[in-house]
Coordinates of C-alpha atoms in Angstrom, one line a residue:
M1 CA -71.6 37.1 21.2
I2 CA -71.9 39.1 24.4
S3 CA -73.8 41.8 22.4
K4 CA -76.2 39.2 21.1
I5 CA -76.9 37.9 24.5
A6 CA -77.5 41.4 25.8
K7 CA -79.9 42.2 23.0
T8 CA -81.8 39.0 23.7
T9 CA -82.0 39.8 27.4
L10 CA -83.2 43.3 26.6
G11 CA -85.8 41.9 24.3
L12 CA -87.2 39.7 27.1
V13 CA -87.5 42.7 29.3
L14 CA -89.2 44.7 26.6
I15 CA -91.7 41.9 26.1
G16 CA -93.1 43.0 29.5
S17 CA -93.1 41.8 33.0
S18 CA -96.5 40.2 32.7
S19 CA -95.2 37.5 30.3
V20 CA -92.3 36.7 32.6
F21 CA -94.7 36.5 35.6
A22 CA -97.2 34.3 33.8
Q23 CA -94.5 31.8 32.8
S24 CA -93.0 31.8 36.3
L25 CA -96.4 31.3 38.0
A26 CA -97.1 28.6 35.5
D27 CA -94.0 26.8 36.6
A28 CA -94.9 27.2 40.3
K29 CA -98.4 25.8 39.6
K30 CA -96.8 22.9 37.7
A31 CA -94.6 22.2 40.7
I32 CA -97.7 22.2 42.9
D33 CA -99.4 19.7 40.7
A34 CA -96.3 17.5 40.7
E35 CA -96.4 17.7 44.6
Q36 CA -93.0 19.4 44.6
Y37 CA -94.0 21.6 47.4
Q38 CA -90.6 22.9 48.5
K39 CA -89.8 23.9 45.0
A40 CA -93.1 25.6 44.6
K41 CA -92.8 27.5 47.8
S42 CA -89.3 28.7 46.9
M43 CA -90.6 29.9 43.5
L44 CA -93.7 31.6 45.0
K45 CA -91.8 33.3 47.9
N46 CA -89.5 34.8 45.2
L47 CA -92.6 35.8 43.2
T48 CA -94.2 37.5 46.2
T49 CA -91.1 39.6 46.5
T50 CA -90.4 40.3 42.8
Q51 CA -94.0 40.6 41.8
A52 CA -95.5 41.8 45.1
D53 CA -98.5 43.5 43.5
K54 CA -99.9 40.2 42.1
D55 CA -102.4 38.7 44.5
E56 CA -102.3 35.3 42.7
N57 CA -98.7 34.8 43.9
F58 CA -99.8 35.0 47.5
F59 CA -102.8 32.7 46.9
Y60 CA -100.8 29.9 45.4
L61 CA -98.2 30.2 48.2
G62 CA -101.0 29.9 50.7
W63 CA -102.4 27.0 48.8
V64 CA -99.2 25.1 49.2
Y65 CA -99.4 25.6 52.9
V66 CA -103.0 24.3 52.9
K67 CA -101.9 21.2 51.0
Q68 CA -99.2 20.7 53.7
D69 CA -101.7 21.3 56.5
Y70 CA -100.1 24.5 57.8
S71 CA -103.2 26.6 58.1
D72 CA -101.6 29.5 60.1
S73 CA -98.9 30.1 57.5
A74 CA -101.6 29.8 54.8
K75 CA -103.7 32.5 56.4
V76 CA -100.7 34.9 56.5
A77 CA -100.2 34.4 52.8
F78 CA -103.9 34.8 51.9
N79 CA -104.2 38.0 54.0
K80 CA -101.2 39.5 52.2
G81 CA -102.9 38.7 48.9
I82 CA -106.0 40.5 50.1
A83 CA -103.9 43.4 51.2
V84 CA -102.6 43.7 47.7
N85 CA -106.0 43.3 46.2
P86 CA -109.0 43.6 48.5
K87 CA -111.2 42.1 45.8
S88 CA -109.1 38.9 45.4
G89 CA -111.7 36.2 45.3
L90 CA -109.0 33.6 45.1
N91 CA -107.5 34.7 48.4
Y92 CA -110.9 34.7 50.1
A93 CA -111.3 31.1 48.8
G94 CA -107.9 30.4 50.4
L95 CA -109.0 31.9 53.8
G96 CA -112.1 29.7 53.6
A97 CA -109.9 26.6 53.0
A98 CA -107.6 27.4 55.9
A99 CA -110.7 27.8 58.2
F100 CA -112.1 24.6 56.8
I101 CA -109.1 22.5 57.7
D102 CA -109.2 24.2 61.2
K103 CA -112.8 22.9 61.4
D104 CA -114.1 26.5 61.7
R105 CA -117.1 26.0 59.4
A106 CA -118.7 29.4 60.1
T107 CA -115.6 31.3 59.1
A108 CA -115.0 29.0 56.1
T109 CA -118.6 29.6 54.8
T110 CA -118.3 33.4 55.2
N111 CA -115.0 33.5 53.2
F112 CA -116.3 31.1 50.6
N113 CA -119.4 33.3 50.0
Q114 CA -117.1 36.4 49.8
A115 CA -114.9 34.5 47.2
I116 CA -117.8 33.7 45.0
S117 CA -119.3 37.3 45.3
L118 CA -115.9 38.7 44.0
A119 CA -115.3 36.0 41.4
G120 CA -117.0 37.7 38.5
K121 CA -115.8 36.0 35.3
N122 CA -112.8 34.4 37.0
V123 CA -113.5 30.7 37.3
K124 CA -110.7 29.9 39.7
P125 CA -112.4 31.1 43.0
F126 CA -115.2 28.6 42.2
V127 CA -112.5 25.9 41.5
Y128 CA -110.7 26.4 44.8
V129 CA -113.8 26.8 47.0
G130 CA -114.8 23.4 45.5
K131 CA -111.3 22.0 46.2
A132 CA -111.5 23.3 49.8
Y133 CA -114.8 21.4 50.4
L134 CA -113.1 18.2 49.2
L135 CA -110.1 18.5 51.6
P136 CA -110.3 15.3 53.8
L137 CA -110.8 15.9 57.5
T138 CA -111.0 12.3 58.7
A139 CA -108.4 9.6 59.2
D140 CA -109.7 7.6 56.3
G141 CA -109.6 10.6 53.9
K142 CA -113.3 10.4 53.2
V143 CA -115.4 13.4 52.1
T144 CA -118.9 13.7 53.7
K145 CA -121.9 13.7 51.5
D146 CA -122.8 17.3 52.6
D147 CA -119.3 18.6 51.8
A148 CA -119.3 16.9 48.4
S149 CA -122.7 18.4 47.6
A150 CA -121.5 21.8 48.6
A151 CA -118.5 21.4 46.4
L152 CA -120.6 20.4 43.4
A153 CA -123.0 23.3 43.9
V154 CA -120.1 25.8 43.7
L155 CA -118.4 24.0 40.9
Q156 CA -121.5 23.8 38.8
K157 CA -121.8 27.6 39.2
G158 CA -118.2 27.9 38.0
K159 CA -119.0 25.7 35.0
V160 CA -121.5 28.4 33.9
V161 CA -118.7 31.0 34.0
N162 CA -116.2 28.7 32.1
P163 CA -117.4 25.3 31.0
K164 CA -114.0 24.6 29.4
D165 CA -111.7 25.0 32.5
V166 CA -109.9 21.7 32.8
E167 CA -109.0 22.1 36.5
L168 CA -112.7 22.8 37.2
L169 CA -113.8 19.7 35.3
V170 CA -111.2 17.5 37.1
T171 CA -112.4 18.9 40.5
I172 CA -116.0 18.1 39.5
G173 CA -114.9 14.6 38.8
D174 CA -113.2 14.4 42.2
A175 CA -116.4 15.5 43.9
Y176 CA -118.4 12.8 42.2
R177 CA -115.8 10.2 42.8
S178 CA -115.7 10.9 46.5
Q179 CA -119.4 9.8 46.6
V180 CA -118.8 6.8 44.3
Q181 CA -120.8 8.4 41.5
S182 CA -118.5 6.8 39.0
N183 CA -120.4 7.6 35.8
E184 CA -120.6 11.3 36.5
A185 CA -116.9 11.3 37.6
Y186 CA -115.8 9.6 34.4
A187 CA -117.8 12.0 32.3
A188 CA -116.1 15.0 33.9
Y189 CA -112.6 13.5 33.6
S190 CA -113.2 12.6 30.0
D191 CA -114.3 16.1 29.2
A192 CA -111.1 17.4 30.8
A193 CA -108.9 15.0 28.9
T194 CA -110.7 15.9 25.6
L195 CA -110.1 19.6 26.2
D196 CA -106.5 19.1 27.2
P197 CA -105.1 15.7 26.0
K198 CA -101.7 16.6 27.5
N199 CA -103.0 17.1 31.0
P200 CA -101.6 14.4 33.3
N201 CA -104.0 15.3 36.1
A202 CA -107.0 14.1 34.1
K203 CA -105.3 10.8 33.3
V204 CA -104.3 10.1 36.9
A205 CA -107.8 11.1 38.2
T206 CA -109.3 8.5 35.8
G207 CA -106.8 5.9 37.0
V208 CA -107.9 6.5 40.6
L209 CA -111.5 6.1 39.5
W210 CA -110.6 2.7 38.0
K211 CA -108.6 1.8 41.1
F212 CA -111.7 2.1 43.3
A213 CA -113.7 0.1 40.7
N214 CA -111.0 -2.6 41.1
N215 CA -110.2 -2.2 37.4
F216 CA -106.5 -2.4 38.1
D217 CA -105.3 -3.0 34.6
G218 CA -107.3 0.0 33.4
A219 CA -105.9 2.1 36.2
E220 CA -102.3 1.2 35.3
T221 CA -103.0 2.2 31.7
Q222 CA -104.1 5.7 32.8
F223 CA -101.0 6.1 35.0
K224 CA -98.7 5.1 32.2
D225 CA -100.5 7.5 29.9
A226 CA -99.9 10.3 32.4
L227 CA -96.2 9.4 32.6
A228 CA -96.0 9.4 28.8
I229 CA -97.2 13.0 28.9
D230 CA -94.8 13.9 31.7
P231 CA -92.3 11.3 32.9
N232 CA -91.6 13.4 36.0
F233 CA -95.2 13.6 37.2
G234 CA -94.8 12.1 40.6
P235 CA -98.5 11.8 41.6
A236 CA -98.9 9.2 38.9
Y237 CA -96.4 6.9 40.6
R238 CA -98.0 7.6 44.0
E239 CA -101.4 6.7 42.8
W240 CA -100.0 3.7 41.0
A241 CA -98.4 2.6 44.3
E242 CA -101.7 2.9 46.1
T243 CA -103.4 1.0 43.3
D244 CA -100.9 -1.8 43.6
L245 CA -101.5 -1.9 47.3
R246 CA -105.3 -2.2 46.8
W247 CA -104.7 -4.9 44.2
A248 CA -102.6 -6.8 46.7
T249 CA -105.4 -6.8 49.3
T250 CA -108.1 -8.0 46.8
D251 CA -106.1 -10.7 45.0
P252 CA -104.1 -12.9 47.3
K253 CA -102.3 -14.5 44.3
M254 CA -100.9 -11.2 43.3
A255 CA -100.2 -9.9 46.9
S256 CA -96.5 -10.5 47.1
E257 CA -95.7 -9.1 43.7
K258 CA -98.0 -6.1 44.0
V259 CA -96.8 -5.1 47.5
K260 CA -93.2 -5.0 46.1
Q261 CA -94.4 -3.0 43.1
A262 CA -96.2 -0.6 45.4
A263 CA -93.0 0.0 47.3
D264 CA -91.0 0.5 44.1
N265 CA -93.5 3.0 42.7
Y266 CA -93.7 4.9 45.9
K267 CA -89.9 5.3 45.9
K268 CA -90.1 6.6 42.4
Y269 CA -92.7 9.1 43.6
L270 CA -90.4 10.2 46.4
S271 CA -87.5 10.6 44.0
L272 CA -89.5 12.9 41.8
T273 CA -90.5 15.2 44.7
D274 CA -88.2 17.4 46.7
L275 CA -87.9 14.7 49.5
S276 CA -89.2 17.3 51.9
V277 CA -90.4 16.4 55.3
E278 CA -93.9 16.7 54.0
S279 CA -93.2 14.3 51.1
R280 CA -91.7 11.8 53.5
M281 CA -94.7 12.2 55.8
R282 CA -97.0 11.3 53.0
Y283 CA -94.8 8.2 52.5
A284 CA -95.4 7.5 56.2
D285 CA -99.1 7.6 55.6
F286 CA -98.6 5.2 52.7
L287 CA -96.7 2.8 55.0
I288 CA -99.6 2.9 57.5
Q289 CA -102.0 2.0 54.7
A290 CA -99.6 -0.8 53.6
G291 CA -99.3 -2.1 57.1
D292 CA -95.5 -1.9 56.9
F293 CA -94.9 -0.7 60.5
K294 CA -91.3 -1.9 60.7
T295 CA -90.3 0.4 57.8
L296 CA -92.5 3.1 59.3
Q297 CA -90.7 3.0 62.6
V298 CA -87.3 3.4 60.8
E299 CA -88.6 6.2 58.6
A300 CA -90.3 8.0 61.5
T301 CA -87.2 7.7 63.6
A302 CA -85.1 9.3 60.8
L303 CA -87.7 12.0 60.4
S304 CA -87.7 12.8 64.1
Q305 CA -83.9 13.5 63.8
A306 CA -84.3 16.0 60.9
A307 CA -83.6 19.6 61.7
N308 CA -86.9 20.9 60.3
S309 CA -89.0 18.0 61.6
N310 CA -92.7 18.4 61.9
S311 CA -94.2 17.3 65.3
R312 CA -96.6 15.0 63.5
V313 CA -93.7 12.6 63.3
Y314 CA -94.5 11.6 66.9
R315 CA -97.8 10.2 65.6
Y316 CA -96.0 7.9 63.3
L317 CA -93.5 6.9 66.0
A318 CA -96.4 6.0 68.3
Y319 CA -98.4 4.0 65.7
S320 CA -95.4 2.0 64.5
A321 CA -94.1 1.4 68.1
Y322 CA -97.5 0.0 69.1
E323 CA -97.8 -2.3 66.0
N324 CA -94.2 -3.5 66.7
K325 CA -95.0 -4.1 70.4
D326 CA -92.6 -1.4 71.5
Y327 CA -95.1 -0.1 74.0
P328 CA -92.9 2.1 76.2
A329 CA -91.5 4.0 73.2
G330 CA -95.0 4.2 71.7
L331 CA -96.6 5.6 74.9
T332 CA -93.8 8.2 75.1
A333 CA -94.3 9.2 71.5
I334 CA -98.1 9.5 71.6
N335 CA -97.9 11.6 74.8
T336 CA -95.4 13.9 73.1
W337 CA -97.7 14.2 70.1
F338 CA -100.6 15.2 72.4
Q339 CA -98.5 17.7 74.2
K340 CA -97.1 19.3 71.0
A341 CA -100.1 19.2 68.7
E342 CA -102.9 21.8 68.6
P343 CA -106.2 20.2 69.7
K344 CA -107.6 20.6 66.1
R345 CA -104.7 18.5 64.8
I346 CA -105.6 15.5 67.0
L347 CA -107.4 12.7 65.0
P348 CA -109.8 10.2 66.4
R349 CA -107.2 7.5 65.4
D350 CA -104.7 9.2 67.6
Y351 CA -107.0 8.6 70.6
L352 CA -107.4 5.1 69.4
Y353 CA -103.6 4.4 69.5
K354 CA -103.2 6.3 72.7
G355 CA -105.8 4.1 74.4
R356 CA -104.3 1.0 73.0
L357 CA -100.8 2.0 74.2
E358 CA -102.2 2.8 77.7
I359 CA -103.9 -0.5 77.9
A360 CA -100.8 -2.3 76.7
S361 CA -98.9 -0.4 79.4
N362 CA -101.3 -1.7 82.1
Q363 CA -103.1 1.5 82.4
D364 CA -106.4 -0.1 81.6
S365 CA -108.9 2.3 83.2
V366 CA -107.2 5.3 81.6
G367 CA -106.9 3.5 78.3
I368 CA -110.6 2.5 78.2
N369 CA -111.6 6.2 78.7
T370 CA -109.3 7.2 75.9
L371 CA -110.8 4.6 73.6
K372 CA -114.2 5.9 74.5
K373 CA -113.0 9.3 73.4
A374 CA -112.0 7.9 70.1
L375 CA -115.4 6.4 69.6
E376 CA -117.1 9.7 70.6
L377 CA -115.1 11.5 67.9
D378 CA -115.5 8.8 65.3
S379 CA -118.3 6.2 65.8
T380 CA -117.2 4.4 62.6
Q381 CA -114.2 2.8 64.4
T382 CA -116.4 0.0 65.5
D383 CA -113.6 -2.5 66.3
V384 CA -112.9 -0.3 69.4
Y385 CA -116.0 -1.7 71.1
S386 CA -114.4 -5.1 71.3
E387 CA -111.1 -3.6 72.5
I388 CA -112.9 -1.8 75.4
A389 CA -114.7 -5.0 76.2
K390 CA -111.5 -7.1 76.2
S391 CA -109.8 -4.7 78.6
L392 CA -112.8 -4.8 81.0
F393 CA -112.8 -8.6 80.9
R394 CA -109.1 -8.6 81.7
Q395 CA -109.9 -6.4 84.7
K396 CA -112.6 -8.9 85.8
K397 CA -115.3 -6.3 85.4
Y398 CA -117.5 -8.9 83.9
V399 CA -120.9 -7.3 83.8
Q400 CA -119.3 -4.1 82.2
A401 CA -117.4 -6.3 79.8
G402 CA -120.6 -8.1 78.9
D403 CA -122.3 -4.8 78.2
A404 CA -119.4 -3.7 76.1
Y405 CA -119.3 -6.9 74.1
R406 CA -123.1 -6.6 73.6
T407 CA -122.6 -3.0 72.3
A408 CA -120.0 -4.4 69.9
T409 CA -122.3 -7.1 68.6
L410 CA -125.1 -4.6 68.1
K411 CA -123.1 -1.7 66.6
A412 CA -119.8 -3.0 65.2
G413 CA -121.2 -4.3 61.9
R414 CA -118.8 -6.2 59.7
S415 CA -116.0 -6.0 62.3
V416 CA -117.9 -8.2 64.7
K417 CA -116.3 -11.6 65.3
L418 CA -118.0 -14.7 66.5
T419 CA -115.6 -14.6 69.5
D420 CA -117.3 -11.2 70.5
Y421 CA -120.6 -13.1 70.9
F422 CA -118.8 -15.9 72.8
Y423 CA -117.2 -13.4 75.2
E424 CA -120.4 -11.5 75.6
G425 CA -121.9 -14.7 76.9
I426 CA -119.0 -15.7 79.1
S427 CA -118.8 -12.2 80.6
Y428 CA -122.4 -12.2 81.6
Y429 CA -121.9 -15.8 83.0
Y430 CA -118.9 -14.8 85.1
G431 CA -120.6 -11.6 86.2
Y432 CA -123.8 -13.3 87.3
D433 CA -124.7 -12.9 91.0
V434 CA -128.1 -13.9 92.3
K435 CA -128.0 -10.7 94.4
L436 CA -127.9 -8.4 91.4
P437 CA -131.2 -6.7 90.5
N438 CA -130.6 -7.6 86.9
A439 CA -129.5 -11.2 87.5
D440 CA -132.2 -12.8 85.3
T441 CA -131.3 -10.4 82.5
L442 CA -127.7 -11.5 82.6
I443 CA -128.8 -15.1 82.2
V444 CA -131.0 -14.3 79.3
R445 CA -128.3 -12.3 77.5
A446 CA -125.6 -14.9 78.1
D447 CA -128.0 -17.7 76.8
S448 CA -128.8 -15.6 73.7
A449 CA -125.1 -15.0 73.0
F450 CA -124.2 -18.7 73.2
S451 CA -127.2 -19.6 71.2
Y452 CA -125.9 -17.4 68.4
V453 CA -122.5 -19.0 68.5
M454 CA -124.0 -22.4 68.3
A455 CA -126.1 -21.5 65.3
K456 CA -123.2 -20.0 63.4
S457 CA -120.6 -22.6 64.4
P458 CA -122.2 -25.9 65.4
T459 CA -118.9 -27.6 66.2
T460 CA -117.8 -25.0 68.8
A461 CA -118.0 -27.3 71.8
D462 CA -117.4 -24.6 74.5
A463 CA -120.5 -22.8 73.3
Y464 CA -122.6 -25.8 74.4
L465 CA -120.7 -26.2 77.6
Y466 CA -121.2 -22.6 78.7
R467 CA -124.8 -22.5 77.6
A468 CA -125.3 -25.6 79.7
R469 CA -123.7 -23.8 82.7
V470 CA -125.9 -20.7 82.1
N471 CA -129.0 -22.8 81.9
E472 CA -128.0 -24.6 85.1
L473 CA -128.4 -21.2 86.8
K474 CA -132.0 -21.2 85.9
D475 CA -132.6 -24.2 88.2
K476 CA -132.8 -22.1 91.4
D477 CA -135.0 -24.5 93.3
R478 CA -132.6 -27.5 94.1
N479 CA -135.6 -29.5 95.4
N480 CA -137.4 -29.2 92.1
I481 CA -134.8 -29.3 89.3
V482 CA -136.2 -28.8 85.8
G483 CA -133.0 -29.8 83.9
Y484 CA -132.7 -26.8 81.6
A485 CA -129.0 -27.6 81.0
K486 CA -129.5 -31.3 80.1
P487 CA -129.7 -30.9 76.2
F488 CA -126.7 -28.6 76.1
Y489 CA -124.5 -30.9 78.2
E490 CA -125.6 -33.8 76.0
K491 CA -124.7 -31.9 72.9
Y492 CA -121.3 -30.8 74.4
I493 CA -120.5 -34.5 75.0
E494 CA -121.5 -35.4 71.4
V495 CA -119.5 -32.7 69.8
V496 CA -116.4 -33.3 71.9
L497 CA -116.3 -37.1 71.4
A498 CA -116.7 -36.6 67.7
K499 CA -113.4 -34.8 67.6
G500 CA -111.3 -37.7 69.0
A501 CA -109.4 -38.3 72.2
P502 CA -110.0 -35.4 74.6
D503 CA -107.1 -33.6 76.5
D504 CA -107.0 -33.2 80.2
K505 CA -108.9 -29.9 80.3
T506 CA -111.7 -31.3 78.1
K507 CA -111.9 -34.4 80.3
K508 CA -112.7 -32.3 83.3
A509 CA -115.5 -30.6 81.4
L510 CA -116.8 -34.0 80.2
A511 CA -116.8 -35.1 83.9
E512 CA -118.8 -32.0 84.8
S513 CA -121.3 -32.9 82.0
Y514 CA -121.7 -36.5 83.0
A515 CA -122.0 -35.6 86.6
Y516 CA -124.8 -33.2 85.8
L517 CA -126.6 -35.8 83.7
G518 CA -126.1 -38.3 86.6
T519 CA -127.8 -35.9 89.0
I520 CA -130.7 -35.4 86.6
Y521 CA -131.2 -39.2 86.2
E522 CA -130.9 -39.8 89.9
F523 CA -133.2 -37.1 91.3
K524 CA -135.5 -36.0 88.4
E525 CA -135.8 -39.1 86.2
K526 CA -135.4 -41.6 89.0
D527 CA -133.3 -43.8 86.7
E528 CA -130.6 -45.4 88.9
V529 CA -129.1 -47.3 86.0
K530 CA -128.5 -44.2 83.9
A531 CA -127.4 -42.3 86.9
A532 CA -124.7 -44.8 87.8
E533 CA -123.7 -45.0 84.1
N534 CA -123.1 -41.2 83.9
F535 CA -121.4 -40.9 87.3
N536 CA -119.1 -43.7 86.2
K537 CA -118.2 -41.8 83.1
A538 CA -117.6 -38.7 85.2
K539 CA -115.2 -40.6 87.4
E540 CA -113.4 -42.1 84.4
N541 CA -112.7 -38.7 83.0
D542 CA -111.9 -37.0 86.3
P543 CA -111.3 -39.2 89.3
A544 CA -111.3 -36.0 91.4
N545 CA -114.8 -35.0 90.4
K546 CA -116.6 -34.1 93.6
Q547 CA -120.1 -35.0 92.5
A548 CA -119.1 -38.4 91.3
A549 CA -117.1 -39.0 94.5
A550 CA -120.1 -38.0 96.6
Y551 CA -122.4 -40.3 94.6
F552 CA -120.2 -43.4 95.1
A553 CA -119.5 -42.6 98.7
K554 CA -123.3 -42.5 99.3
K555 CA -123.7 -45.8 97.5
T556 CA -121.1 -47.6 99.7
K557 CA -122.8 -46.7 103.0

């Protein structure tokens, strides 16, 4: 028996080291595809020792570091690969990818060009330069049009070298999908699946395509097909979880069920990975997407106590603490993250949460500047305009608040709320001072803002009240009142009375309205009957109304 085993072993050795290497590297690549990064790293570190003359080993080790966002470690591995083989197109593609995630575009381009020049008939440098261009750099994971175009240009050149490379075709599909070119993406994924029906990546990629088309049943079918090919293919469960989450947000009737399924599928994904810090951090990203900040805070706290914890955990601690209103803990965490992280690792969203935490901690002026930094870095975070305006309003910097709300209504697009227009108007009203050089402009802007609210929500009584007050400011000559506010006070009364019995606060506003109308009838219209009628109503609603009291005191003399 021992002799038989020995002969078998000897036979394997005699087959040649290249066969053993190829199988081992294939296993490592399979682990990378399955997002079992710790397992892949362990295998590849062993390969870089036992097969130190193979530049591919160093490339795939570096690529794992790229996927985990450790660019410095990635560069070390790629440079070792180039030392082994100075003509390694793959490792130059890797150096380009590492520079790309460091936002060093010039170095990235130089290395990408070198990779392609050395590629020859090897399609993989084309594939990985394409993949590098698709690495997300923004908080929302979106790929810019220019980067997607650059990826496709390289990938199409690779297709000339080898039109049947499945990884190339899936990457082409990914590039098209990033720009919502669904037909082209589907064609590429279909070609990949036809060439290799047992490839789970092509199935999962098609499922993701259906997810973004809100074809949730079709997406689930693709994920199930991928798992039928490989029951341990974790990314299928991860994408299935994210599909469930999207389903929950688009179909309220399914929300509760799909959120639970999303959590279950993500747990299955985690169970199929190596439960490394990086896998758990990806779970943290999922929890942010799911809006489950309570679970995120628990997970982030546990991660922070791990021996090999990544400093990025402080980002998650800060986000979750803010959303859970644990502001002191959040401020401490975000400051720690800013202290520990390299500047290139700071996201615009980090500045957003830092600013929010500073404002919540009564550091409004500092917080506003931080929010402005967030906007400077990512102008798409349009809801920040309203947050800045709200903080300025709270500080009673009314004209600045009005300007900020105005910016919000002009730039914030779909995130603009009707209350933003209302507070734009009220800010300018409170900030009005006849001594200001732009006093008339403030009146015009306030009037316009309230006019918009009235048009969109005709039953919002306060819009009429404040528009009346703003128009009252136009009557600067008290000896020659025009009565600009009259129709708005009248409309305010009409809208309020239609809603039923007014509360005490509304009664005071009604008294204000009737008193104004009484003044108009007394001095402008010269109608004493209507003047007395309106002043009586003012007194009924608010016996302490000064204008009504003055009117009746004058009449008793």
